[in-house]
mmCIF file of C-alpha atoms and ligand atoms in Angstrom:
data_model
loop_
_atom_site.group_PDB
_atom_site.id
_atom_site.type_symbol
_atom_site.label_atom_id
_atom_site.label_comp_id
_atom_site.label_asym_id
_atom_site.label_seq_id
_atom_site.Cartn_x
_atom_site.Cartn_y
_atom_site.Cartn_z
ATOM 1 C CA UNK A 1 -9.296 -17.015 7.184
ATOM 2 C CA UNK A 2 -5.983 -14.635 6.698
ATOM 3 C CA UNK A 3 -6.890 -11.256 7.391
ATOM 4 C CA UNK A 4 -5.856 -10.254 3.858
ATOM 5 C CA UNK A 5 -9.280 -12.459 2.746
ATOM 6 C CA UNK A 6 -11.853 -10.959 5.327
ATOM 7 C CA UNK A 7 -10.325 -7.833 4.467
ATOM 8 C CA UNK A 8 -10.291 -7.494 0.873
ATOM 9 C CA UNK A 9 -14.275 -9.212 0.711
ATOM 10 C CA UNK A 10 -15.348 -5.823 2.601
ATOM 11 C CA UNK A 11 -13.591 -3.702 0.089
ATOM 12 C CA UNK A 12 -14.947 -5.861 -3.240
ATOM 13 C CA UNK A 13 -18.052 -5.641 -1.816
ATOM 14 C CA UNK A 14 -18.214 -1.711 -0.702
ATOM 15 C CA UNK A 15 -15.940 -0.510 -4.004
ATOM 16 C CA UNK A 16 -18.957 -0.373 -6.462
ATOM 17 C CA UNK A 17 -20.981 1.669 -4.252
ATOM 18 C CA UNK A 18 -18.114 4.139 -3.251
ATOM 19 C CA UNK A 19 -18.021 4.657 -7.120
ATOM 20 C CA UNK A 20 -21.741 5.462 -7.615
ATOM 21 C CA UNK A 21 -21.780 7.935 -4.309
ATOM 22 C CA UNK A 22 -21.637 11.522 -4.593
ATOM 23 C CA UNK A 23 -18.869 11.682 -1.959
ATOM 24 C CA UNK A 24 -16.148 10.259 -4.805
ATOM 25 C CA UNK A 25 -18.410 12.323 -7.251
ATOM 26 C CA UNK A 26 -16.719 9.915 -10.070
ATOM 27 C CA UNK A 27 -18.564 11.598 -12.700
ATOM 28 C CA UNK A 28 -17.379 14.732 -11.971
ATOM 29 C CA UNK A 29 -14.088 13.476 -12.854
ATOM 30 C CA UNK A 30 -15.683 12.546 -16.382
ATOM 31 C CA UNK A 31 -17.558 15.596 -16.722
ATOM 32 C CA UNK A 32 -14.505 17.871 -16.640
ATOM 33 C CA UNK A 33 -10.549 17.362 -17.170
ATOM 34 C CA UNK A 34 -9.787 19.642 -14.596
ATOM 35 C CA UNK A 35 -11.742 17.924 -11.793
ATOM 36 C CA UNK A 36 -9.581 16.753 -8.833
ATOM 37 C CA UNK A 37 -10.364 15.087 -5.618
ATOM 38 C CA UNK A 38 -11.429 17.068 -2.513
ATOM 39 C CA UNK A 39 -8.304 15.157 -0.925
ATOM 40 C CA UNK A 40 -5.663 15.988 -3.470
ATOM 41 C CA UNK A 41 -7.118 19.754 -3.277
ATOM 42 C CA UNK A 42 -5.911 19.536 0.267
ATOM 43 C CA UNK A 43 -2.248 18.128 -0.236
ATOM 44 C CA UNK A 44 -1.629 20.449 -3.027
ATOM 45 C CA UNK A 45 -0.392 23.221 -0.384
ATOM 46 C CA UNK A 46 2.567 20.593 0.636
ATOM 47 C CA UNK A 47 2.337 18.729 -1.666
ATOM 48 C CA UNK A 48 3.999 21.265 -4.343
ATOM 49 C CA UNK A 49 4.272 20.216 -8.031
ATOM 50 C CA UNK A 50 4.758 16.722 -9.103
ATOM 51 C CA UNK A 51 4.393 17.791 -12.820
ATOM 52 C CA UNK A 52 6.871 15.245 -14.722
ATOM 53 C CA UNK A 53 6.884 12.759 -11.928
ATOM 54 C CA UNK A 54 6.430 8.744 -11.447
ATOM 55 C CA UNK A 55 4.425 8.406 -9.027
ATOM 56 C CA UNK A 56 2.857 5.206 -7.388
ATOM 57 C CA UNK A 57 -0.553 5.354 -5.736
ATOM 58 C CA UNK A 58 -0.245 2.607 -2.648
ATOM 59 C CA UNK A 59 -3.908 1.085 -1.525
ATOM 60 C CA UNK A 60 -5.465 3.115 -4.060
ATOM 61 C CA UNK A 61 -9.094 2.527 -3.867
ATOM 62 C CA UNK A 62 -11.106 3.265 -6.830
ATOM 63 C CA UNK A 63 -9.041 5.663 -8.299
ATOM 64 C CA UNK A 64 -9.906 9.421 -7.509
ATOM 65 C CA UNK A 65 -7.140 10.456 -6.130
ATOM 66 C CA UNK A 66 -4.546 8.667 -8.441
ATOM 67 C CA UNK A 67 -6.159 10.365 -11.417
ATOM 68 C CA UNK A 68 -6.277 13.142 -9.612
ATOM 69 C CA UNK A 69 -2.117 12.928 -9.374
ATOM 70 C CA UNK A 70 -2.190 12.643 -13.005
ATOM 71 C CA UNK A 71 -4.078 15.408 -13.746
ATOM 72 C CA UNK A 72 -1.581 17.828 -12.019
ATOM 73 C CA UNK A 73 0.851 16.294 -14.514
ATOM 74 C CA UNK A 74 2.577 12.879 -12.353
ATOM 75 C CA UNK A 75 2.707 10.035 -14.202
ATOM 76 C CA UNK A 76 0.570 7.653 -12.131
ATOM 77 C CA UNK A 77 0.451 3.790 -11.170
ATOM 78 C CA UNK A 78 -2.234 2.864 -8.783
ATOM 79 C CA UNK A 79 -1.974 -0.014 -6.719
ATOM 80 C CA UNK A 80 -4.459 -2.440 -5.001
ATOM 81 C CA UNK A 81 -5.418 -5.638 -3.616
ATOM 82 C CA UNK A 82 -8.987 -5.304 -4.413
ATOM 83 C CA UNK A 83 -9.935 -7.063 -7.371
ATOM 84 C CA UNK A 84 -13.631 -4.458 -7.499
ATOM 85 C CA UNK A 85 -11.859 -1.166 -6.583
ATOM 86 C CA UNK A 86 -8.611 -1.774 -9.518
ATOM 87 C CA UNK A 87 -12.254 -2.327 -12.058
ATOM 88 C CA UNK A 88 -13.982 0.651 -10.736
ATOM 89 C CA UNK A 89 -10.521 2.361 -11.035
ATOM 90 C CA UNK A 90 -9.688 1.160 -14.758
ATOM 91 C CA UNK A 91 -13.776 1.586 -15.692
ATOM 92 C CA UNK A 92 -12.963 5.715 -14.388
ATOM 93 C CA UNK A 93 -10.048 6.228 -16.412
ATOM 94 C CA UNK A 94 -11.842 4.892 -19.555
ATOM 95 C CA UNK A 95 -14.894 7.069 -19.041
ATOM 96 C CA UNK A 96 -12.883 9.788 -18.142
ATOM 97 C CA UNK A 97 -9.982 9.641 -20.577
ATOM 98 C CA UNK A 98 -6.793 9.988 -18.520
ATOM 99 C CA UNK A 99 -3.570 7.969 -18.942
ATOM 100 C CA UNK A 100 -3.418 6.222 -15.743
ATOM 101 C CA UNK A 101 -1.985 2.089 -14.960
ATOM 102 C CA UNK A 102 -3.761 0.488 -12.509
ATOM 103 C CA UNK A 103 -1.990 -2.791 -10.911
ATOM 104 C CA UNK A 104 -3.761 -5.884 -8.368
ATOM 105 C CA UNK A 105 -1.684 -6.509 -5.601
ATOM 106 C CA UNK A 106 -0.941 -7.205 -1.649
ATOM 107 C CA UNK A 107 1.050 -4.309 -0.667
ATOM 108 C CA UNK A 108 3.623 -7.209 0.563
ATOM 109 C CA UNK A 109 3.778 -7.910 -2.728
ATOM 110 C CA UNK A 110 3.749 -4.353 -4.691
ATOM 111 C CA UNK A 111 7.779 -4.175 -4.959
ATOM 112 C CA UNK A 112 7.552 -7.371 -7.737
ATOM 113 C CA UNK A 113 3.766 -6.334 -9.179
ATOM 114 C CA UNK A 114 5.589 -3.230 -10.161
ATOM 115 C CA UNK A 115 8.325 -4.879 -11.635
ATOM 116 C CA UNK A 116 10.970 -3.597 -9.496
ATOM 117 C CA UNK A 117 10.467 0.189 -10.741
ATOM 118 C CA UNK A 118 11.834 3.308 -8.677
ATOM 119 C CA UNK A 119 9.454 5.905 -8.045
ATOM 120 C CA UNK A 120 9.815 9.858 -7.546
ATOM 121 C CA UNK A 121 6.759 9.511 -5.564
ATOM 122 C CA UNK A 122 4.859 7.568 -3.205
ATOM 123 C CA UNK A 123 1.388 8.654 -2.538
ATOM 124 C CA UNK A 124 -0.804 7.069 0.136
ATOM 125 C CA UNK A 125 -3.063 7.583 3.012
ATOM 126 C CA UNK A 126 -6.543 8.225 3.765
ATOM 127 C CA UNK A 127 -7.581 4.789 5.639
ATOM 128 C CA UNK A 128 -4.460 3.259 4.613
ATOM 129 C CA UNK A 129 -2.487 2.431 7.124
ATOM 130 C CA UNK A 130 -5.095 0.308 9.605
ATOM 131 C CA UNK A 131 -5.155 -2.296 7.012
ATOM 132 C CA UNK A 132 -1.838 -3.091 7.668
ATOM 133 C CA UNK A 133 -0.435 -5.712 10.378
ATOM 134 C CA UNK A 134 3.442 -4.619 10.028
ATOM 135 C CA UNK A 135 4.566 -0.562 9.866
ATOM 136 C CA UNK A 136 8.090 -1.672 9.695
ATOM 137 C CA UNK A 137 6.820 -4.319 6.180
ATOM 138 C CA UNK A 138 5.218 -0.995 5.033
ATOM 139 C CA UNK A 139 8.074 1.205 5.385
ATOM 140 C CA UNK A 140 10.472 -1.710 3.803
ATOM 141 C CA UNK A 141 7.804 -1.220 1.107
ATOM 142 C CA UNK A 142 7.958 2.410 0.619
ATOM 143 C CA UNK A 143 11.821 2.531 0.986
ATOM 144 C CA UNK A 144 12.183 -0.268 -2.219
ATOM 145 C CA UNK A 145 9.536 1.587 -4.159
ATOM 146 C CA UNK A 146 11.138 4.823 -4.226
ATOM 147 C CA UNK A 147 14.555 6.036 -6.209
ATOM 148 C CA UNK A 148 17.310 7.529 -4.136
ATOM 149 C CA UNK A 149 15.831 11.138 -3.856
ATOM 150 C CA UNK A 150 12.403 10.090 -4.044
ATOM 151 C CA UNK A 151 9.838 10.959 -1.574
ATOM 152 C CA UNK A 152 7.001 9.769 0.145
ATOM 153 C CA UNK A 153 3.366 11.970 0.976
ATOM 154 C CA UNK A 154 1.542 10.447 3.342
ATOM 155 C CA UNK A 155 -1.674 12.182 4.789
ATOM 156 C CA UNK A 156 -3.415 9.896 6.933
ATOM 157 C CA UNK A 157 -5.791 9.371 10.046
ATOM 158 C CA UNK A 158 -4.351 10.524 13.068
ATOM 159 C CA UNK A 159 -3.602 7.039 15.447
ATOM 160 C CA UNK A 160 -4.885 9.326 18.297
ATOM 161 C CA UNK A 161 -8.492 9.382 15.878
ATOM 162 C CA UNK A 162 -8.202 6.019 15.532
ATOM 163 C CA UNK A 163 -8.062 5.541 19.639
ATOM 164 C CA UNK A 164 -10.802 6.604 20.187
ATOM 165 C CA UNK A 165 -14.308 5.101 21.212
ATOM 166 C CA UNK A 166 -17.276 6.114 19.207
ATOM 167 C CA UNK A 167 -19.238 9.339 19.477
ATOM 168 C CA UNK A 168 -20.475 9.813 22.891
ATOM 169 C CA UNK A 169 -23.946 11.748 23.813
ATOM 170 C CA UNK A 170 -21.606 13.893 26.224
ATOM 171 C CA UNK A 171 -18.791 14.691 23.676
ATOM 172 C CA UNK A 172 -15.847 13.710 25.362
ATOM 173 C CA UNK A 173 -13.332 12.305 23.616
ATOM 174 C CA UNK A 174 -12.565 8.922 25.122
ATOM 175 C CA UNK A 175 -9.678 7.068 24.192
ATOM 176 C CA UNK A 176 -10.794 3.359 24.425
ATOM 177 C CA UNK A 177 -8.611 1.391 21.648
ATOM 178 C CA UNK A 178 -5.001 0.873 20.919
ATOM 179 C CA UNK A 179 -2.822 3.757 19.944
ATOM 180 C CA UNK A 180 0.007 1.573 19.849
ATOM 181 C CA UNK A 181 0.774 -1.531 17.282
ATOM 182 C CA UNK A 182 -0.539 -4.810 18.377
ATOM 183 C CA UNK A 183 0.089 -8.210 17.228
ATOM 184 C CA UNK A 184 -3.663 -8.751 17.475
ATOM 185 C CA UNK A 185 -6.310 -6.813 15.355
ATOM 186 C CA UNK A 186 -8.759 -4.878 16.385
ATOM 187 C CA UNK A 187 -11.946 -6.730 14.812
ATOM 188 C CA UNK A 188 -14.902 -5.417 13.514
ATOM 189 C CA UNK A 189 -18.484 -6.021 12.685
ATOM 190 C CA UNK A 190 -20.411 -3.178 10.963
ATOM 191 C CA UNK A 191 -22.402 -3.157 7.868
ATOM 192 C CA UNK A 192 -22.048 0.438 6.966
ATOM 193 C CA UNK A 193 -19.304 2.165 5.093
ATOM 194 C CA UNK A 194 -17.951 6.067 4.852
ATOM 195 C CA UNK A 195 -19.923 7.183 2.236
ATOM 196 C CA UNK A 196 -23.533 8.149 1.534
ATOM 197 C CA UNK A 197 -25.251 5.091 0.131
ATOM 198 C CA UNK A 198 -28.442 2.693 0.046
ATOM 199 C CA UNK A 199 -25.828 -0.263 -0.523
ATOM 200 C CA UNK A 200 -26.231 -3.458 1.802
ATOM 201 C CA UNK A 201 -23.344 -5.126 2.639
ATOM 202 C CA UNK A 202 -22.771 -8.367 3.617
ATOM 203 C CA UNK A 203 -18.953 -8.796 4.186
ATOM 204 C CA UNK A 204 -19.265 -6.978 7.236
ATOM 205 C CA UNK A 205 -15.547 -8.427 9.632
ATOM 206 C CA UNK A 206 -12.420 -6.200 8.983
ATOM 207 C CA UNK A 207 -9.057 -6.848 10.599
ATOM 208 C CA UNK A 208 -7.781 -3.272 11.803
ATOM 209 C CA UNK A 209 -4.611 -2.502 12.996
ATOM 210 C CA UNK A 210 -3.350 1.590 14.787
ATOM 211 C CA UNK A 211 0.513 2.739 14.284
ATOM 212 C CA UNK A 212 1.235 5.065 16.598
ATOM 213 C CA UNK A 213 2.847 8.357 15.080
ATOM 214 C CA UNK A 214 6.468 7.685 16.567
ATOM 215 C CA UNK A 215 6.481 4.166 15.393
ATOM 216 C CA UNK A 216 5.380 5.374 11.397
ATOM 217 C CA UNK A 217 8.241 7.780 11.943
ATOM 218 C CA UNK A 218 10.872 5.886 13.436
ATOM 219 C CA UNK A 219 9.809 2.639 10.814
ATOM 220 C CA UNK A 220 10.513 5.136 7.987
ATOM 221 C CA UNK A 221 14.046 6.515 9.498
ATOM 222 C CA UNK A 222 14.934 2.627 9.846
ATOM 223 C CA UNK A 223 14.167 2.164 6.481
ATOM 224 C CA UNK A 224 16.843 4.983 5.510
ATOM 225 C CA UNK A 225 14.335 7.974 5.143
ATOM 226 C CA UNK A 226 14.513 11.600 5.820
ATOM 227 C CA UNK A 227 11.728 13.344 7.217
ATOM 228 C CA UNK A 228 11.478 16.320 5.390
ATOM 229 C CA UNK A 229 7.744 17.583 6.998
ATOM 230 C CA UNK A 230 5.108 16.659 9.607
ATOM 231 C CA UNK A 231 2.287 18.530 9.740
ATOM 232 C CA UNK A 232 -0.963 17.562 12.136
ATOM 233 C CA UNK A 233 -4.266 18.653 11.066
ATOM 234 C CA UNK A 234 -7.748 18.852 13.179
ATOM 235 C CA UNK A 235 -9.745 17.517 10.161
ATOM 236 C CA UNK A 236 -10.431 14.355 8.164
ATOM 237 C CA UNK A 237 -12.200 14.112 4.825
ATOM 238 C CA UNK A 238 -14.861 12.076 5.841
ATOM 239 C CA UNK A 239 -17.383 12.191 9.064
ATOM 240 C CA UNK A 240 -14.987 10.353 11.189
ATOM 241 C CA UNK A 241 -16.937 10.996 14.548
ATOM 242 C CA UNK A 242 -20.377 10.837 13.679
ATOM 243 C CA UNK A 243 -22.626 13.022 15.171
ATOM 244 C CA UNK A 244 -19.610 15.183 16.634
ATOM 245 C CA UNK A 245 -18.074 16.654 13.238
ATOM 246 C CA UNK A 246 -18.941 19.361 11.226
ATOM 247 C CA UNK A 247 -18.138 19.412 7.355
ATOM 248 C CA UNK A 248 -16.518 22.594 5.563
ATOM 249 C CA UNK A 249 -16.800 23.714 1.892
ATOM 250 C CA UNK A 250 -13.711 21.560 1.190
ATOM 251 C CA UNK A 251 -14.742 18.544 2.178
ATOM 252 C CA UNK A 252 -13.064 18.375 5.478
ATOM 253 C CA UNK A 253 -14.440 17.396 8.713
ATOM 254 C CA UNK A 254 -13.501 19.015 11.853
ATOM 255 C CA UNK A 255 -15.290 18.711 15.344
ATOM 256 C CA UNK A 256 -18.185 20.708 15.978
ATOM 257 C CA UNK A 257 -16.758 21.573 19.795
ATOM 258 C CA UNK A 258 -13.121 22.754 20.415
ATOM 259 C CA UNK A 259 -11.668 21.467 17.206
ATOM 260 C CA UNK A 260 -8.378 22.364 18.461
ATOM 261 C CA UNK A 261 -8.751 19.069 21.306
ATOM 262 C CA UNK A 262 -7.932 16.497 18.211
ATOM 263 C CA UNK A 263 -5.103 15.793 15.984
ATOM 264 C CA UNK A 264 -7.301 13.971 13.160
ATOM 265 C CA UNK A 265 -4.523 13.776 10.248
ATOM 266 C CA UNK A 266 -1.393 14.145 9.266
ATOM 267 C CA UNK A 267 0.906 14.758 6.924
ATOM 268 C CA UNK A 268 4.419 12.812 6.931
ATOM 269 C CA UNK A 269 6.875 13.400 3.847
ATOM 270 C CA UNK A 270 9.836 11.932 3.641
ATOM 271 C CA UNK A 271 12.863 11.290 1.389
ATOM 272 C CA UNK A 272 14.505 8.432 0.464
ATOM 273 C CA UNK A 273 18.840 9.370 1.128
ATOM 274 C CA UNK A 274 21.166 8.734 -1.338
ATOM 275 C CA UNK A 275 22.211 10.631 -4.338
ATOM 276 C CA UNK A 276 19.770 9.818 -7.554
ATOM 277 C CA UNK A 277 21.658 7.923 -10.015
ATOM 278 C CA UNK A 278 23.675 10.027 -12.857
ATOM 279 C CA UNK A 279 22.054 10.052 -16.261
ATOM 280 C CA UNK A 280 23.841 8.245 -18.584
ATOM 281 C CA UNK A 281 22.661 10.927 -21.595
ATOM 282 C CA UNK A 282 24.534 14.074 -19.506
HETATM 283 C C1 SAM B 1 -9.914 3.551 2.617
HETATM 284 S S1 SAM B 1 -9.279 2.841 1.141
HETATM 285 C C2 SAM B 1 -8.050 3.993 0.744
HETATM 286 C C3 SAM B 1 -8.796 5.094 0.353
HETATM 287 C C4 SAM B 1 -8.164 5.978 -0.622
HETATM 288 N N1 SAM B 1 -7.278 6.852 0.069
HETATM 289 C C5 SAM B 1 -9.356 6.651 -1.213
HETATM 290 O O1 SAM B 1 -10.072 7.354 -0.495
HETATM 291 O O2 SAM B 1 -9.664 6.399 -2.351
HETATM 292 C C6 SAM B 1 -8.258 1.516 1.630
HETATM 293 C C7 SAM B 1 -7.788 0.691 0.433
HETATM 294 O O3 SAM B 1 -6.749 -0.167 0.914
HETATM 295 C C8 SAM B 1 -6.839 -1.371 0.189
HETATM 296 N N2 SAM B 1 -6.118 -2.377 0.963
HETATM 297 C C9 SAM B 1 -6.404 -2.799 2.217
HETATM 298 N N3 SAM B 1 -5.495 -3.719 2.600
HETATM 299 C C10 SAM B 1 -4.626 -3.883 1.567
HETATM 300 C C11 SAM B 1 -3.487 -4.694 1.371
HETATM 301 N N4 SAM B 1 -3.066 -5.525 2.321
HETATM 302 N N5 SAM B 1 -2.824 -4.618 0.192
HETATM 303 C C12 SAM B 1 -3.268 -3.773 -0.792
HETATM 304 N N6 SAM B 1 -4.360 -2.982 -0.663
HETATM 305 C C13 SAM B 1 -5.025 -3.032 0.524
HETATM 306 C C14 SAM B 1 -8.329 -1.621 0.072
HETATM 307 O O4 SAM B 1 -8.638 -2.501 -0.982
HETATM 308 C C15 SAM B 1 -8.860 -0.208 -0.150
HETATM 309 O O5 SAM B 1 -9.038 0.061 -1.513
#
């Protein structure tokens, strides 16, 4: 089976119960206007205003965080291959009233199942990444999604999180998968999922893949991007090292012992060169 298949049964299967668990707190989205996502209450710091933007969501999920764009005043498109997460997506915006488009699609094939619009903005990140084989097909992605001047926010998973083994009774952090791109994936067999949940799964494999941080930047510079920021952070917002992480009121996790040992995100903007297009009206 491709790896797009395996993958994408794991995510139909686990996007229902992400949308029922108090982590995504969907309701609290319905419940008030205002409500934004734990994540996007992070970014906002460098993230700065994106009232009056276009914005496109890449590997949105269910939805939080794209409506979450929107209500800070973007104007939001949310993209994903998972037939379950775009339903629990479209199902949140009805219940919760916002104005958001919500489109099914392989990120190889986002540029033409967004009808060859230019963005101002291209959101992604948070367990993003690993599903992709190619960081240079991703980066060819960004760069034709986004208008001369347009920029891309990125806050992701560290690659040095993602290297290493699982939580260890000693605490040592012990780096024991690839930090650099393979051809291969990693594969994996685990019937749980990031959220709290009574949920049993049974599309268990994924098909994992780690960019290292040099090759996300240099895929993006290749691709005719600026780097305009690159921040690291030592937390996540979910309980990436079970066990070993303690959660704050924000949502983020952080390790309970010398927090300052990990980089466990980041935060890569970028903009695409070129001088925007002159309005025709001026
Ligand atoms: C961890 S979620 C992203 C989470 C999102 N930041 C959030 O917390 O809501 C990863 C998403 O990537 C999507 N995805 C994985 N591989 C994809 C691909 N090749 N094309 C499009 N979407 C993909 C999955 O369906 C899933 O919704």
């Amino acid at each position: 089976m491709d790896y797009r298949d395996i993958n994408r049964a794991s995510w139909d299967e686990r996007a229902p119960a992400h949308a029922a668990s108090p982590d995504y707190n969907t309701q609290g989205f319905v419940d008030d206007p205002g409500f934004i996502s734990h994540v996007v209450r992070f970014d906002r710091p460098l993230l700065g205003d994106v009232n009056g933007l276009r914005g496109v969501h890449l590997q949105c999920h269910i939805g939080t965080d794209t409506v979450s764009l929107s209500r800070l005043g973007a104007q939001m498109t949310g993209l994903d291959f998972s037939t379950v997460s775009i339903e629990q997506a479209r199902s949140l915006v009805v219940r919760a009233g916002d104005d958001v488009n919500f489109v099914e699609s392989e990120m190889d094939d986002a540029v033409v199942a967004l009808g060859g619009e230019h963005f101002d903005l291209v959101f992604t990140g948070i367990g993003a990444l690993c599903w992709l084989p190619s960081i240079s097909r991703w980066a060819a992605t960004v760069s034709a999604l986004l208008k001369p001047g347009g920029r891309l926010f990125i806050r992701e998973g560290h690659p040095m999180l993602w290297s290493l083994a699982d939580s260890r009774p000693d605490g040592l952090l012990v780096v024991d998968l690839p930090y650099f791109q393979r051809d291969e994936p990693s594969v994996w067999e685990g019937g749980g999922t990031y959220v709290q949940t009574d949920a049993v799964f049974t599309a268990n494999t994924t098909h994992e893949w780690n960019h290292g941080l040099g090759e996300i930047v240099t895929a993006l510079l290749a691709e005719g991007l600026q780097i305009t920021g690159l921040v690291e952070h030592d937390s996540v917002p979910w309980e990436a090292l079970p066990g070993q992480m303690t959660k704050d009121k924000h949502g983020e996790w952080r390790l309970i012992d010398r927090p300052w040992r990990l980089p466990a995100s980041y935060t890569l903007q970028a903009v695409k060169l070129g001088a925007p297009s002159p309005d025709p009206l001026v």
